[in-house]
Amino acid sequence: MARRLWLLVALLGLCCMLYMTWGARAPWGFVLPFRGTKLAALLLVGVSVSTATLMFQTITQNRILTPSIMGFDALYVFLLTSAVFAFGGMNFVQVQPQITFLVAAVALTCASLLLFSTMLITARSDLLRMVLTGIIFGALCRSLTSFLQRMMDPNEFAVVQVASFARFTQIETDLLALAAVITSFVFARAWQLRHRLDVLALGRGTAITLGEPPRRLELEVLILIAILVSVSTALVGPVAFLGLLVVSIARLITRTETHRYLFPSAALIAGVTLVGGQLLMERVFQLTTPLSVVIDLVGGLVFLMLLLKGLRR
Amino acid sequence: MIKIENLSHQIGGKPILSGINADIPRAGITALIGPNGAGKSTLLSLIARLERIQLGTVHVDDLQIGQCSDRELAQRLSILPQMPDQPLRLTVRELVNFGRHPYHAGRPSAADHAKVKEAIEVLGIEDLADRSLETLSGGQRQRAQIAMIFAQDTTYMLLDEPLNNLDLAGSRTLMRILRRVSDDHGKTIVIVVHDINIASRYADRVVAMKGGRIARQGSPIEVIDAALIRDVFETDAELIEIDGGRIVLS
Ligand SMILES: Nc1ncnc2c1ncn2[C@@H]1O[C@H](COP(=O)(O)OP(=O)(O)OP(=O)(O)O)[C@@H](O)[C@H]1O
Ligand SMILES: [Mg+2]
């Protein structure tokens, strides 16, 4: 197991090195900081998406649903848009991205506790109902968002634009430092919870018997997930199937249910997918297809496969 | 001692348990019997805090269920539910390891590993230890679940139909093991069984439930008689006496 993790580390290291150096045509003094920021953002997104997805699958006890499928990131974009809309209406001179991010993140945390905490527990055994709820909820958020965006003035729209569409080339770098600090704290907490999450993954009854009452842990994890979704959506926009893709691969590679291995391997695989994918698409093949489209295509297929398998059972 | 006072429970307005009062003394095996739907599993779930108590109180020694620390209770009392969760992608050993979680919370010591090894040996599943649970038969899974409870090594063990899926030899072996851990290590065991003969042969006390109430309780010889079969189980199976014990002919 440790060997597989080290292989992934090496692979990610290689991707990062190539990403930083391949095909540089400008002076290093410009290229390195420019690419370094993008690389850092991609890695942050990888860690937050994979960690959020893994924890979400643990508390909902299934391996098909992800925060994106349940509409978390659509909700974030909606809350962000509403915040900017409201601030704009209040005639602030300059809407700061950090402030709007924090407002939207806090709002998402509260909203997800309100909306999801009961549903995740009452409806969790009904896969189809969960998927449908997620799809309808996501669509609702997106149409409300576009309604608000139509009424915005162009300056305000610029603030929410990055978060609205999945794009790995256009990254909100203003938020990078803040996002890095937040993600590190959340990941550290998730790592502390790893053994308790293992117990929770056994089932609610077993968790109670083993002295880990699920309710509080589930709520805490839901908060951590909301924060991580805010971070990744703020940086690169909603990434529909990335989480599902990397966590499924991580389960396949590690063949374990232990969070001690799943957390790092899912994060590493996400890093490899994003950095390596970006490297291939942008530099090697010089394709114009955005990476997010490829990831969603492959991830979407994985989703369908898992869903059909899950429903048949 | 497990002290149950005025325990009542309803689901959706329908009474499931009504005013249960019972003391389960320290050490020894208590058999909980009764027809399907009598409320046996519900009673055990309430004692083991799998369901929230609505009315009444349950104390396990000095710990009050619903008030005490979950971890402390997990070191004192364990339960095998009638339908345990089935985490399938684990090996037997991994599952049994989790029995030690209340003690080490993720960092097992040598002593914890020794307990796990012992539990696996006691249940006779050494040869299955590294197999994945999804590849096991129903009875083999049941043994793995019981091994986890054994590894948890609590003073009180609640077992809801542990003989489900076990073959004749397996049932006898398990009952003897329970007898032994109760006699030698002073464990208090509450076991739900449908086979009255097992209750009569291995238990120290019998509690008979019907319709959400306790119908009879006492030693097997006091409780298991023709009236019990007729009134509680509502059937007319014959009872015969052998070696001072009673056997139901089914
Ligand atoms: N979730 C539930 N919703 C509604 N009724 C329930 C629920 N759980 C249990 N009951 C009812 O409560 C009563 C007691 O159930 P319980 O499972 O405790 O019986 P039991 O004595 O363990 O029976 P068995 O021997 O069949 O296991 C039954 O009538 C059952 O229908
Ligand atoms: Mg039952």
Coordinates of C-alpha atoms and ligand atoms in Angstrom, one line a residue:
Chain A
M1 CA 0.0 0.0 0.0
A2 CA 2.7 2.4 1.0
R3 CA 4.5 1.6 -2.3
R4 CA 1.4 2.5 -4.3
L5 CA 1.2 5.8 -2.5
W6 CA 4.8 6.6 -3.2
L7 CA 4.4 5.8 -6.8
L8 CA 1.5 8.3 -7.0
V9 CA 3.7 10.9 -5.2
A10 CA 6.4 10.3 -7.8
L11 CA 3.9 10.5 -10.7
L12 CA 2.4 13.8 -9.3
G13 CA 6.0 15.2 -8.8
L14 CA 6.8 14.4 -12.4
C15 CA 3.6 16.0 -13.7
C16 CA 4.3 19.1 -11.7
M17 CA 7.9 19.4 -12.9
L18 CA 6.8 19.0 -16.5
Y19 CA 4.0 21.4 -16.0
M20 CA 6.4 24.0 -14.7
T21 CA 9.1 23.6 -17.4
W22 CA 7.6 22.2 -20.6
G23 CA 7.6 24.5 -23.6
A24 CA 8.6 27.7 -21.7
R25 CA 9.1 30.5 -24.2
A26 CA 9.3 33.4 -21.9
P27 CA 12.1 34.2 -19.3
W28 CA 12.0 31.9 -16.3
G29 CA 11.5 34.8 -14.0
F30 CA 8.1 35.3 -15.5
V31 CA 7.2 31.6 -16.3
L32 CA 7.8 30.2 -12.9
P33 CA 5.7 32.4 -10.8
F34 CA 3.0 32.5 -13.4
R35 CA 2.7 28.8 -13.7
G36 CA 3.4 28.3 -10.1
T37 CA 0.2 30.0 -9.1
K38 CA -1.8 28.0 -11.5
L39 CA -0.2 24.8 -10.3
A40 CA -0.9 25.6 -6.7
A41 CA -4.5 26.3 -7.6
L42 CA -4.9 23.0 -9.4
L43 CA -3.4 21.1 -6.5
L44 CA -5.7 22.9 -4.0
V45 CA -8.7 22.1 -6.1
G46 CA -7.6 18.5 -6.3
V47 CA -7.2 18.2 -2.5
S48 CA -10.5 19.9 -1.8
V49 CA -12.6 18.1 -4.4
S50 CA -11.3 14.6 -3.5
T51 CA -11.5 15.1 0.2
A52 CA -15.0 16.5 0.0
T53 CA -16.2 13.7 -2.2
L54 CA -14.7 10.9 -0.1
M55 CA -16.2 12.3 3.1
F56 CA -19.5 12.8 1.4
Q57 CA -19.6 9.2 0.3
T58 CA -18.7 8.0 3.8
I59 CA -21.5 9.9 5.5
T60 CA -24.1 9.0 2.8
Q61 CA -22.8 5.4 2.7
N62 CA -22.7 5.1 -1.0
R63 CA -20.1 5.4 -3.7
I64 CA -22.1 7.1 -6.4
L65 CA -23.2 10.4 -4.9
T66 CA -20.8 13.4 -4.6
P67 CA -21.4 17.0 -3.4
S68 CA -21.5 18.2 -7.0
I69 CA -24.2 15.6 -8.0
M70 CA -26.2 16.8 -5.0
G71 CA -25.9 20.4 -6.2
F72 CA -23.6 21.8 -3.6
D73 CA -21.5 23.7 -6.0
A74 CA -24.5 25.0 -7.9
L75 CA -25.8 26.3 -4.6
Y76 CA -22.4 27.9 -3.9
V77 CA -22.6 29.8 -7.2
F78 CA -26.1 30.9 -6.5
L79 CA -25.2 32.1 -3.0
L80 CA -22.1 33.9 -4.4
T81 CA -24.2 35.5 -7.1
S82 CA -26.8 36.6 -4.6
A83 CA -24.1 38.1 -2.3
V84 CA -22.6 40.0 -5.1
F85 CA -26.0 41.1 -6.3
A86 CA -26.9 42.3 -2.9
F87 CA -23.5 44.1 -2.3
G88 CA -23.8 45.7 -5.8
G89 CA -27.2 46.9 -4.9
M90 CA -25.8 48.5 -1.8
N91 CA -23.4 50.5 -3.9
F92 CA -20.1 49.3 -2.5
V93 CA -17.3 51.0 -4.3
Q94 CA -15.4 47.8 -4.9
V95 CA -16.7 44.3 -4.2
Q96 CA -13.7 42.3 -2.8
P97 CA -13.5 38.7 -4.0
Q98 CA -12.2 37.6 -0.5
I99 CA -15.2 39.1 1.2
T100 CA -17.8 37.7 -1.2
F101 CA -16.0 34.3 -1.0
L102 CA -16.3 34.3 2.8
V103 CA -19.9 35.4 2.7
A104 CA -20.8 32.7 0.2
A105 CA -18.9 30.0 2.0
V106 CA -20.5 30.8 5.3
A107 CA -23.9 30.9 3.6
L108 CA -23.2 27.5 1.9
T109 CA -22.3 26.0 5.2
C110 CA -25.5 27.1 6.9
A111 CA -27.6 26.2 3.9
S112 CA -26.2 22.7 3.5
L113 CA -26.7 22.0 7.2
L114 CA -30.3 23.1 6.8
L115 CA -31.1 21.4 3.5
F116 CA -29.0 18.3 3.5
S117 CA -28.6 17.2 7.1
T118 CA -32.0 15.6 7.4
M119 CA -32.3 14.5 3.9
L120 CA -29.0 12.7 3.9
I121 CA -30.1 10.6 6.8
T122 CA -33.8 10.0 6.0
A123 CA -33.4 9.3 2.3
R124 CA -29.9 7.8 2.1
S125 CA -31.1 4.3 1.4
D126 CA -33.2 5.5 -1.5
L127 CA -30.5 6.1 -4.2
L128 CA -32.9 7.1 -7.0
R129 CA -34.6 9.7 -4.8
M130 CA -31.3 11.2 -3.7
V131 CA -30.0 11.4 -7.3
L132 CA -33.2 13.0 -8.5
T133 CA -33.3 15.5 -5.7
G134 CA -29.7 16.5 -6.4
I135 CA -30.4 17.0 -10.1
I136 CA -33.5 19.0 -9.6
F137 CA -32.0 21.0 -6.8
G138 CA -28.9 21.7 -9.0
A139 CA -31.0 22.8 -11.9
L140 CA -33.1 25.1 -9.7
C141 CA -29.9 26.8 -8.3
R142 CA -28.5 27.2 -11.8
S143 CA -31.6 28.8 -13.2
L144 CA -31.9 31.2 -10.2
T145 CA -28.3 32.0 -10.7
S146 CA -28.6 32.9 -14.4
F147 CA -31.7 34.9 -13.6
L148 CA -29.8 37.0 -11.2
Q149 CA -26.8 37.2 -13.5
R150 CA -29.0 38.7 -16.3
M151 CA -29.9 41.5 -14.0
M152 CA -26.4 42.3 -12.9
D153 CA -24.2 45.0 -14.3
P154 CA -21.0 43.8 -16.1
N155 CA -18.6 44.8 -13.3
E156 CA -20.5 42.7 -10.8
F157 CA -20.8 39.8 -13.2
A158 CA -17.0 39.8 -13.6
V159 CA -16.7 38.9 -9.9
V160 CA -18.9 35.8 -10.2
Q161 CA -17.8 34.7 -13.6
V162 CA -14.9 32.4 -12.6
A163 CA -17.0 30.6 -10.1
S164 CA -19.9 30.1 -12.6
F165 CA -18.2 27.9 -15.2
A166 CA -15.8 25.0 -14.8
R167 CA -12.5 26.2 -16.3
F168 CA -9.1 25.1 -15.3
T169 CA -7.3 27.7 -17.3
Q170 CA -9.0 30.7 -15.8
I171 CA -8.3 30.7 -12.1
E172 CA -9.3 33.1 -9.4
T173 CA -5.8 33.8 -8.1
D174 CA -6.8 36.5 -5.7
L175 CA -8.2 33.9 -3.4
L176 CA -5.3 31.5 -3.6
A177 CA -3.7 32.4 -0.3
L178 CA -6.9 32.4 1.6
A179 CA -8.0 29.1 -0.1
A180 CA -4.7 27.5 0.8
V181 CA -5.0 28.3 4.5
I182 CA -8.6 27.1 4.7
T183 CA -8.0 23.9 2.8
S184 CA -5.0 23.0 5.0
F185 CA -7.1 23.5 8.1
V186 CA -10.0 21.4 6.8
F187 CA -7.7 18.7 5.4
A188 CA -5.9 18.5 8.8
R189 CA -9.2 18.1 10.6
A190 CA -10.4 15.5 8.1
W191 CA -7.2 13.6 8.6
Q192 CA -7.7 13.7 12.4
L193 CA -11.2 12.2 11.8
R194 CA -9.9 9.4 9.6
H195 CA -10.3 6.5 12.2
R196 CA -13.8 7.8 13.2
L197 CA -14.8 7.9 9.6
D198 CA -13.6 4.3 9.1
V199 CA -16.0 3.4 12.0
L200 CA -18.8 5.4 10.5
A201 CA -18.4 3.7 7.2
L202 CA -19.3 0.4 8.8
G203 CA -22.8 1.6 9.3
R204 CA -24.7 3.7 11.8
G205 CA -25.6 0.9 14.1
T206 CA -22.1 -0.4 14.3
A207 CA -20.7 3.1 14.8
I208 CA -23.0 3.6 17.8
T209 CA -22.0 0.2 19.3
L210 CA -18.4 1.2 18.9
G211 CA -18.9 4.4 20.8
E212 CA -19.0 6.8 17.8
P213 CA -22.5 8.3 17.7
P214 CA -22.9 9.3 14.0
R215 CA -25.0 12.4 14.2
R216 CA -22.5 14.9 15.4
L217 CA -19.7 13.5 13.3
E218 CA -22.0 13.7 10.2
L219 CA -22.8 17.3 10.9
E220 CA -19.2 18.2 11.4
V221 CA -18.2 16.4 8.2
L222 CA -21.0 18.2 6.3
I223 CA -19.6 21.5 7.4
L224 CA -16.1 20.5 6.3
I225 CA -17.5 19.4 2.9
A226 CA -19.4 22.8 2.4
I227 CA -16.1 24.7 3.1
L228 CA -14.1 22.5 0.7
V229 CA -16.8 22.9 -2.1
S230 CA -16.7 26.6 -1.6
V231 CA -12.9 26.7 -2.0
S232 CA -12.8 24.6 -5.2
T233 CA -15.8 26.3 -6.8
A234 CA -14.4 29.7 -6.0
L235 CA -11.1 28.8 -7.6
V236 CA -12.2 27.0 -10.8
G237 CA -16.0 26.8 -10.9
P238 CA -18.2 23.7 -10.5
V239 CA -16.5 20.5 -11.4
A240 CA -19.3 18.1 -11.9
F241 CA -17.7 14.6 -12.0
L242 CA -14.1 15.2 -11.0
G243 CA -14.6 14.0 -7.5
L244 CA -16.5 10.9 -8.5
L245 CA -13.8 10.0 -11.0
V246 CA -10.8 10.4 -8.7
V247 CA -12.4 8.7 -5.6
S248 CA -13.5 5.7 -7.7
I249 CA -10.0 5.4 -9.1
A250 CA -8.6 5.7 -5.6
R251 CA -10.8 2.8 -4.4
L252 CA -9.8 0.8 -7.3
I253 CA -6.1 1.3 -6.8
T254 CA -6.0 1.0 -3.0
R255 CA -8.6 -1.7 -2.7
T256 CA -9.3 -0.6 0.9
E257 CA -11.9 1.2 2.8
T258 CA -9.5 2.8 5.1
H259 CA -9.5 6.6 5.1
R260 CA -5.8 6.7 6.1
Y261 CA -5.1 5.4 2.5
L262 CA -8.1 6.8 0.7
F263 CA -7.5 10.4 1.6
P264 CA -4.0 10.7 0.3
S265 CA -4.5 8.5 -2.7
A266 CA -7.6 10.3 -3.8
A267 CA -5.9 13.7 -3.4
L268 CA -2.8 12.5 -5.3
I269 CA -4.9 11.1 -8.1
A270 CA -6.9 14.3 -8.3
G271 CA -3.6 16.2 -8.6
V272 CA -2.3 13.9 -11.3
T273 CA -5.6 14.2 -13.2
L274 CA -5.7 17.9 -13.1
V275 CA -2.0 18.8 -13.5
G276 CA -1.3 15.9 -15.9
G277 CA -4.5 16.5 -17.8
Q278 CA -3.9 20.2 -18.2
L279 CA -0.3 19.5 -19.3
L280 CA -1.5 17.0 -22.0
M281 CA -4.4 19.1 -23.3
E282 CA -2.7 22.5 -23.2
R283 CA 0.9 21.8 -24.1
V284 CA 1.4 18.3 -25.6
F285 CA -1.6 18.0 -27.9
Q286 CA -2.4 21.8 -27.9
L287 CA -6.1 20.9 -27.9
T288 CA -8.7 23.6 -27.6
T289 CA -11.1 21.3 -25.8
P290 CA -11.1 22.3 -22.1
L291 CA -9.9 19.7 -19.6
S292 CA -13.2 20.0 -17.7
V293 CA -15.1 18.6 -20.7
V294 CA -12.9 15.6 -20.8
I295 CA -13.1 15.0 -17.1
D296 CA -16.8 15.4 -17.1
L297 CA -17.1 13.0 -20.0
V298 CA -15.1 10.2 -18.4
G299 CA -16.5 11.0 -14.9
G300 CA -20.0 11.0 -16.3
L301 CA -19.5 7.6 -17.8
V302 CA -18.2 6.3 -14.4
F303 CA -21.3 7.8 -12.8
L304 CA -23.6 6.0 -15.2
M305 CA -21.8 2.7 -14.8
L306 CA -21.9 2.9 -11.0
L307 CA -25.5 4.1 -11.0
L308 CA -26.7 1.2 -13.2
K309 CA -24.8 -1.3 -11.1
G310 CA -26.1 0.3 -7.9
L311 CA -29.7 0.2 -9.1
R312 CA -29.5 -3.3 -10.3
R313 CA -28.4 -4.5 -6.9
Chain B
M1 CA -26.8 -4.9 36.7
I2 CA -29.0 -3.6 33.9
K3 CA -31.9 -1.8 35.5
I4 CA -34.9 -1.1 33.3
E5 CA -37.6 1.1 34.8
N6 CA -41.0 2.0 33.3
L7 CA -39.7 1.7 29.8
S8 CA -42.2 2.4 27.1
H9 CA -41.7 2.9 23.4
Q10 CA -44.0 3.8 20.5
I11 CA -43.4 4.0 16.8
G12 CA -45.8 6.2 14.8
G13 CA -48.3 6.2 17.7
K14 CA -48.3 2.5 17.9
P15 CA -47.1 1.1 21.3
I16 CA -44.3 -1.3 20.9
L17 CA -43.2 -1.6 24.5
S18 CA -45.4 -0.8 27.5
G19 CA -44.1 -0.2 31.0
I20 CA -41.2 -2.6 31.1
N21 CA -39.6 -3.1 34.5
A22 CA -36.8 -5.6 34.8
D23 CA -33.5 -6.2 36.4
I24 CA -30.8 -8.2 34.7
P25 CA -28.3 -9.2 37.3
R26 CA -24.5 -9.2 36.9
A27 CA -23.0 -12.4 35.5
G28 CA -24.9 -15.2 34.0
I29 CA -26.9 -15.7 30.8
T30 CA -30.4 -14.3 30.5
A31 CA -32.5 -15.7 27.6
L32 CA -35.1 -13.3 26.2
I33 CA -37.8 -15.3 24.5
G34 CA -41.2 -14.5 23.0
P35 CA -43.1 -14.7 19.8
N36 CA -42.3 -12.7 16.7
G37 CA -43.1 -9.0 17.1
A38 CA -43.0 -9.3 20.9
G39 CA -40.6 -6.4 21.2
K40 CA -37.4 -8.3 22.1
S41 CA -35.2 -6.5 19.5
T42 CA -36.7 -3.2 20.4
L43 CA -35.9 -3.7 24.0
L44 CA -32.3 -4.6 23.2
S45 CA -31.9 -1.6 20.8
L46 CA -33.1 0.7 23.6
I47 CA -30.7 -0.7 26.1
A48 CA -27.8 -0.4 23.6
R49 CA -28.9 3.2 22.6
L50 CA -29.4 2.1 19.0
E51 CA -32.8 3.8 19.4
R52 CA -33.5 6.8 21.6
I53 CA -35.4 6.1 24.8
Q54 CA -38.8 7.9 24.8
L55 CA -40.1 7.1 28.2
G56 CA -38.5 5.5 31.2
T57 CA -34.9 4.8 32.1
V58 CA -32.2 2.2 31.6
H59 CA -29.1 2.0 33.8
V60 CA -26.1 -0.2 33.1
D61 CA -24.4 -0.2 36.5
D62 CA -23.9 3.5 37.2
L63 CA -24.3 4.6 33.5
Q64 CA -27.6 6.0 32.4
I65 CA -28.3 5.3 28.8
G66 CA -28.7 8.5 26.9
Q67 CA -26.8 10.5 29.5
C68 CA -23.4 8.7 29.8
S69 CA -20.3 9.0 27.6
D70 CA -20.7 6.9 24.4
R71 CA -17.1 5.7 24.6
E72 CA -17.4 4.6 28.2
L73 CA -20.6 2.7 27.4
A74 CA -18.9 1.0 24.4
Q75 CA -16.3 -0.4 26.8
R76 CA -19.0 -1.7 29.0
L77 CA -21.7 -3.0 26.8
S78 CA -21.9 -4.4 23.2
I79 CA -24.7 -5.6 21.0
L80 CA -25.1 -7.9 18.1
P81 CA -28.3 -6.6 16.4
Q82 CA -30.7 -9.0 14.7
M83 CA -29.7 -7.6 11.4
P84 CA -26.2 -6.1 11.7
D85 CA -24.8 -3.7 9.2
Q86 CA -23.1 -5.6 6.4
P87 CA -19.9 -3.8 5.5
L88 CA -18.8 -6.1 2.7
R89 CA -15.5 -4.8 1.5
L90 CA -13.6 -5.7 4.6
T91 CA -11.7 -8.8 5.6
V92 CA -12.8 -10.7 8.7
R93 CA -9.7 -9.6 10.6
E94 CA -10.4 -5.9 9.7
L95 CA -13.9 -6.2 11.0
V96 CA -12.8 -7.9 14.2
N97 CA -10.2 -5.2 14.7
F98 CA -12.9 -2.6 14.9
G99 CA -14.1 -4.3 18.1
R100 CA -11.2 -2.7 19.8
H101 CA -12.0 0.8 18.5
P102 CA -13.6 2.0 21.8
Y103 CA -10.3 1.4 23.6
H104 CA -7.7 2.7 21.2
A105 CA -9.6 5.0 18.8
G106 CA -7.4 4.1 15.9
R107 CA -4.0 3.2 17.4
P108 CA -4.1 -0.5 18.4
S109 CA -1.6 -1.7 20.9
A110 CA -0.1 -5.2 21.2
A111 CA -2.8 -6.0 23.7
D112 CA -5.5 -5.0 21.3
H113 CA -4.0 -7.3 18.6
A114 CA -3.9 -10.1 21.1
K115 CA -7.6 -9.7 21.9
V116 CA -8.4 -9.8 18.2
K117 CA -6.4 -12.9 17.7
E118 CA -8.1 -14.5 20.7
A119 CA -11.6 -13.6 19.5
I120 CA -10.9 -15.1 16.0
E121 CA -9.6 -18.3 17.6
V122 CA -12.5 -18.6 20.0
L123 CA -15.0 -18.4 17.1
G124 CA -12.9 -20.9 15.1
I125 CA -12.6 -18.7 12.1
E126 CA -8.8 -18.5 11.8
D127 CA -9.0 -19.9 8.3
L128 CA -11.4 -17.2 7.2
A129 CA -9.5 -14.3 8.8
D130 CA -8.1 -12.9 5.6
R131 CA -11.2 -13.4 3.4
S132 CA -13.4 -10.6 2.4
L133 CA -16.8 -10.6 4.1
E134 CA -18.6 -10.5 0.8
T135 CA -17.2 -14.0 0.0
L136 CA -18.5 -15.6 3.1
S137 CA -21.7 -17.6 3.8
G138 CA -24.4 -16.3 6.1
G139 CA -23.2 -18.4 9.1
Q140 CA -19.6 -17.5 8.5
R141 CA -20.5 -13.8 8.5
Q142 CA -22.5 -14.3 11.7
R143 CA -19.4 -15.7 13.3
A144 CA -17.3 -12.8 12.1
Q145 CA -19.8 -10.4 13.7
I146 CA -19.8 -12.3 16.9
A147 CA -16.0 -12.3 16.9
M148 CA -16.1 -8.5 16.7
I149 CA -18.3 -8.4 19.8
F150 CA -15.9 -10.8 21.6
A151 CA -13.0 -8.5 20.7
Q152 CA -14.9 -5.6 22.2
D153 CA -14.6 -7.6 25.5
T154 CA -17.4 -5.8 27.4
T155 CA -18.9 -6.9 30.7
Y156 CA -22.4 -6.8 29.2
M157 CA -23.1 -8.5 25.8
L158 CA -26.5 -8.3 24.2
L159 CA -26.9 -10.9 21.4
D160 CA -30.1 -10.7 19.2
E161 CA -30.6 -14.2 17.7
P162 CA -26.9 -15.0 17.5
L163 CA -27.7 -18.5 16.5
N164 CA -29.3 -17.3 13.2
N165 CA -27.6 -19.1 10.3
L166 CA -25.4 -21.2 12.6
D167 CA -25.4 -25.0 12.1
L168 CA -26.1 -27.4 15.0
A169 CA -22.4 -27.7 15.9
G170 CA -22.0 -24.0 15.6
S171 CA -24.9 -23.3 17.8
R172 CA -23.8 -25.7 20.5
T173 CA -20.2 -24.4 20.4
L174 CA -21.4 -20.8 20.7
M175 CA -23.6 -21.5 23.6
R176 CA -20.8 -23.3 25.4
I177 CA -18.5 -20.5 24.7
L178 CA -21.1 -18.1 26.1
R179 CA -21.5 -20.3 29.2
R180 CA -17.7 -20.3 29.6
V181 CA -17.1 -16.6 29.3
S182 CA -20.1 -16.0 31.7
D183 CA -18.8 -18.5 34.3
D184 CA -15.1 -17.8 34.0
H185 CA -15.0 -14.1 33.3
G186 CA -18.2 -13.0 34.9
K187 CA -19.7 -11.6 31.7
T188 CA -23.4 -10.7 31.7
I189 CA -25.0 -12.0 28.6
V190 CA -28.5 -11.3 27.3
I191 CA -29.4 -13.5 24.4
V192 CA -32.6 -13.6 22.2
V193 CA -33.3 -17.2 21.2
H194 CA -36.3 -18.8 19.5
D195 CA -35.3 -22.3 20.5
I196 CA -36.8 -22.7 24.0
N197 CA -34.7 -25.8 24.5
I198 CA -31.5 -23.8 24.2
A199 CA -32.9 -21.3 26.7
S200 CA -33.8 -24.1 29.0
R201 CA -30.5 -25.8 28.8
Y202 CA -28.0 -22.9 28.8
A203 CA -29.6 -19.9 30.4
D204 CA -29.6 -19.0 34.1
R205 CA -32.7 -16.8 33.7
V206 CA -35.5 -16.5 31.2
V207 CA -37.5 -13.4 30.5
A208 CA -40.5 -14.0 28.3
M209 CA -42.1 -11.2 26.4
K210 CA -45.4 -10.8 24.7
G211 CA -47.1 -7.8 23.1
G212 CA -44.5 -5.3 24.3
R213 CA -44.8 -6.5 28.0
I214 CA -42.9 -8.9 30.1
A215 CA -45.0 -11.9 30.6
R216 CA -42.9 -14.1 32.8
Q217 CA -39.4 -14.0 34.3
G218 CA -37.4 -16.3 36.5
S219 CA -35.2 -19.4 36.3
P220 CA -35.8 -21.7 33.3
I221 CA -37.6 -24.3 35.4
E222 CA -40.0 -21.6 36.8
V223 CA -40.8 -20.0 33.5
I224 CA -40.8 -22.8 30.9
D225 CA -44.0 -24.7 31.4
A226 CA -47.1 -25.7 29.6
A227 CA -48.8 -22.4 30.5
L228 CA -45.9 -20.4 28.9
I229 CA -46.2 -22.4 25.7
R230 CA -50.0 -22.0 25.7
D231 CA -50.3 -18.3 26.7
V232 CA -47.2 -16.7 25.4
F233 CA -46.5 -18.7 22.3
E234 CA -50.1 -19.6 21.6
T235 CA -49.5 -23.1 20.4
D236 CA -49.9 -26.5 21.9
A237 CA -46.5 -28.1 21.6
E238 CA -45.9 -30.9 24.1
L239 CA -43.4 -30.5 27.0
I240 CA -41.4 -33.5 28.3
E241 CA -39.1 -33.6 31.3
I242 CA -35.6 -35.0 30.9
D243 CA -32.9 -34.8 33.6
G244 CA -34.7 -32.1 35.5
G245 CA -35.0 -29.9 32.5
R246 CA -38.0 -29.4 30.2
I247 CA -37.8 -30.0 26.5
V248 CA -40.4 -28.7 24.0
L249 CA -41.3 -31.1 21.2
S250 CA -41.8 -29.0 18.2
Ligands
LIG1 N1 -39.5 0.7 12.3 C1 -40.7 0.2 12.7 N2 -41.8 0.7 12.3 C2 -43.0 0.2 12.7 N3 -43.1 -0.8 13.5 C3 -42.0 -1.4 14.0 C4 -40.7 -0.9 13.6 N4 -39.8 -1.7 14.2 C5 -40.5 -2.6 14.9 N5 -41.8 -2.5 14.7 C6 -42.9 -3.2 15.4 O1 -42.5 -3.4 16.7 C7 -42.9 -4.7 17.2 C8 -41.7 -5.3 17.9 O2 -40.7 -5.5 17.0 P1 -39.4 -6.3 17.4 O3 -38.4 -6.3 16.3 O4 -38.9 -5.7 18.7 O5 -39.9 -7.8 17.7 P2 -39.1 -9.1 18.1 O6 -39.6 -9.5 19.4 O7 -37.6 -8.8 18.0 O8 -39.5 -10.1 17.0 P3 -38.7 -11.2 16.2 O9 -38.7 -12.4 17.0 O10 -39.5 -11.4 14.9 O11 -37.3 -10.7 15.9 C9 -43.4 -5.4 16.0 O12 -44.8 -5.5 16.0 C10 -42.9 -4.6 14.8 O13 -43.9 -4.7 13.8
MG2 MG -36.1 -9.5 16.9

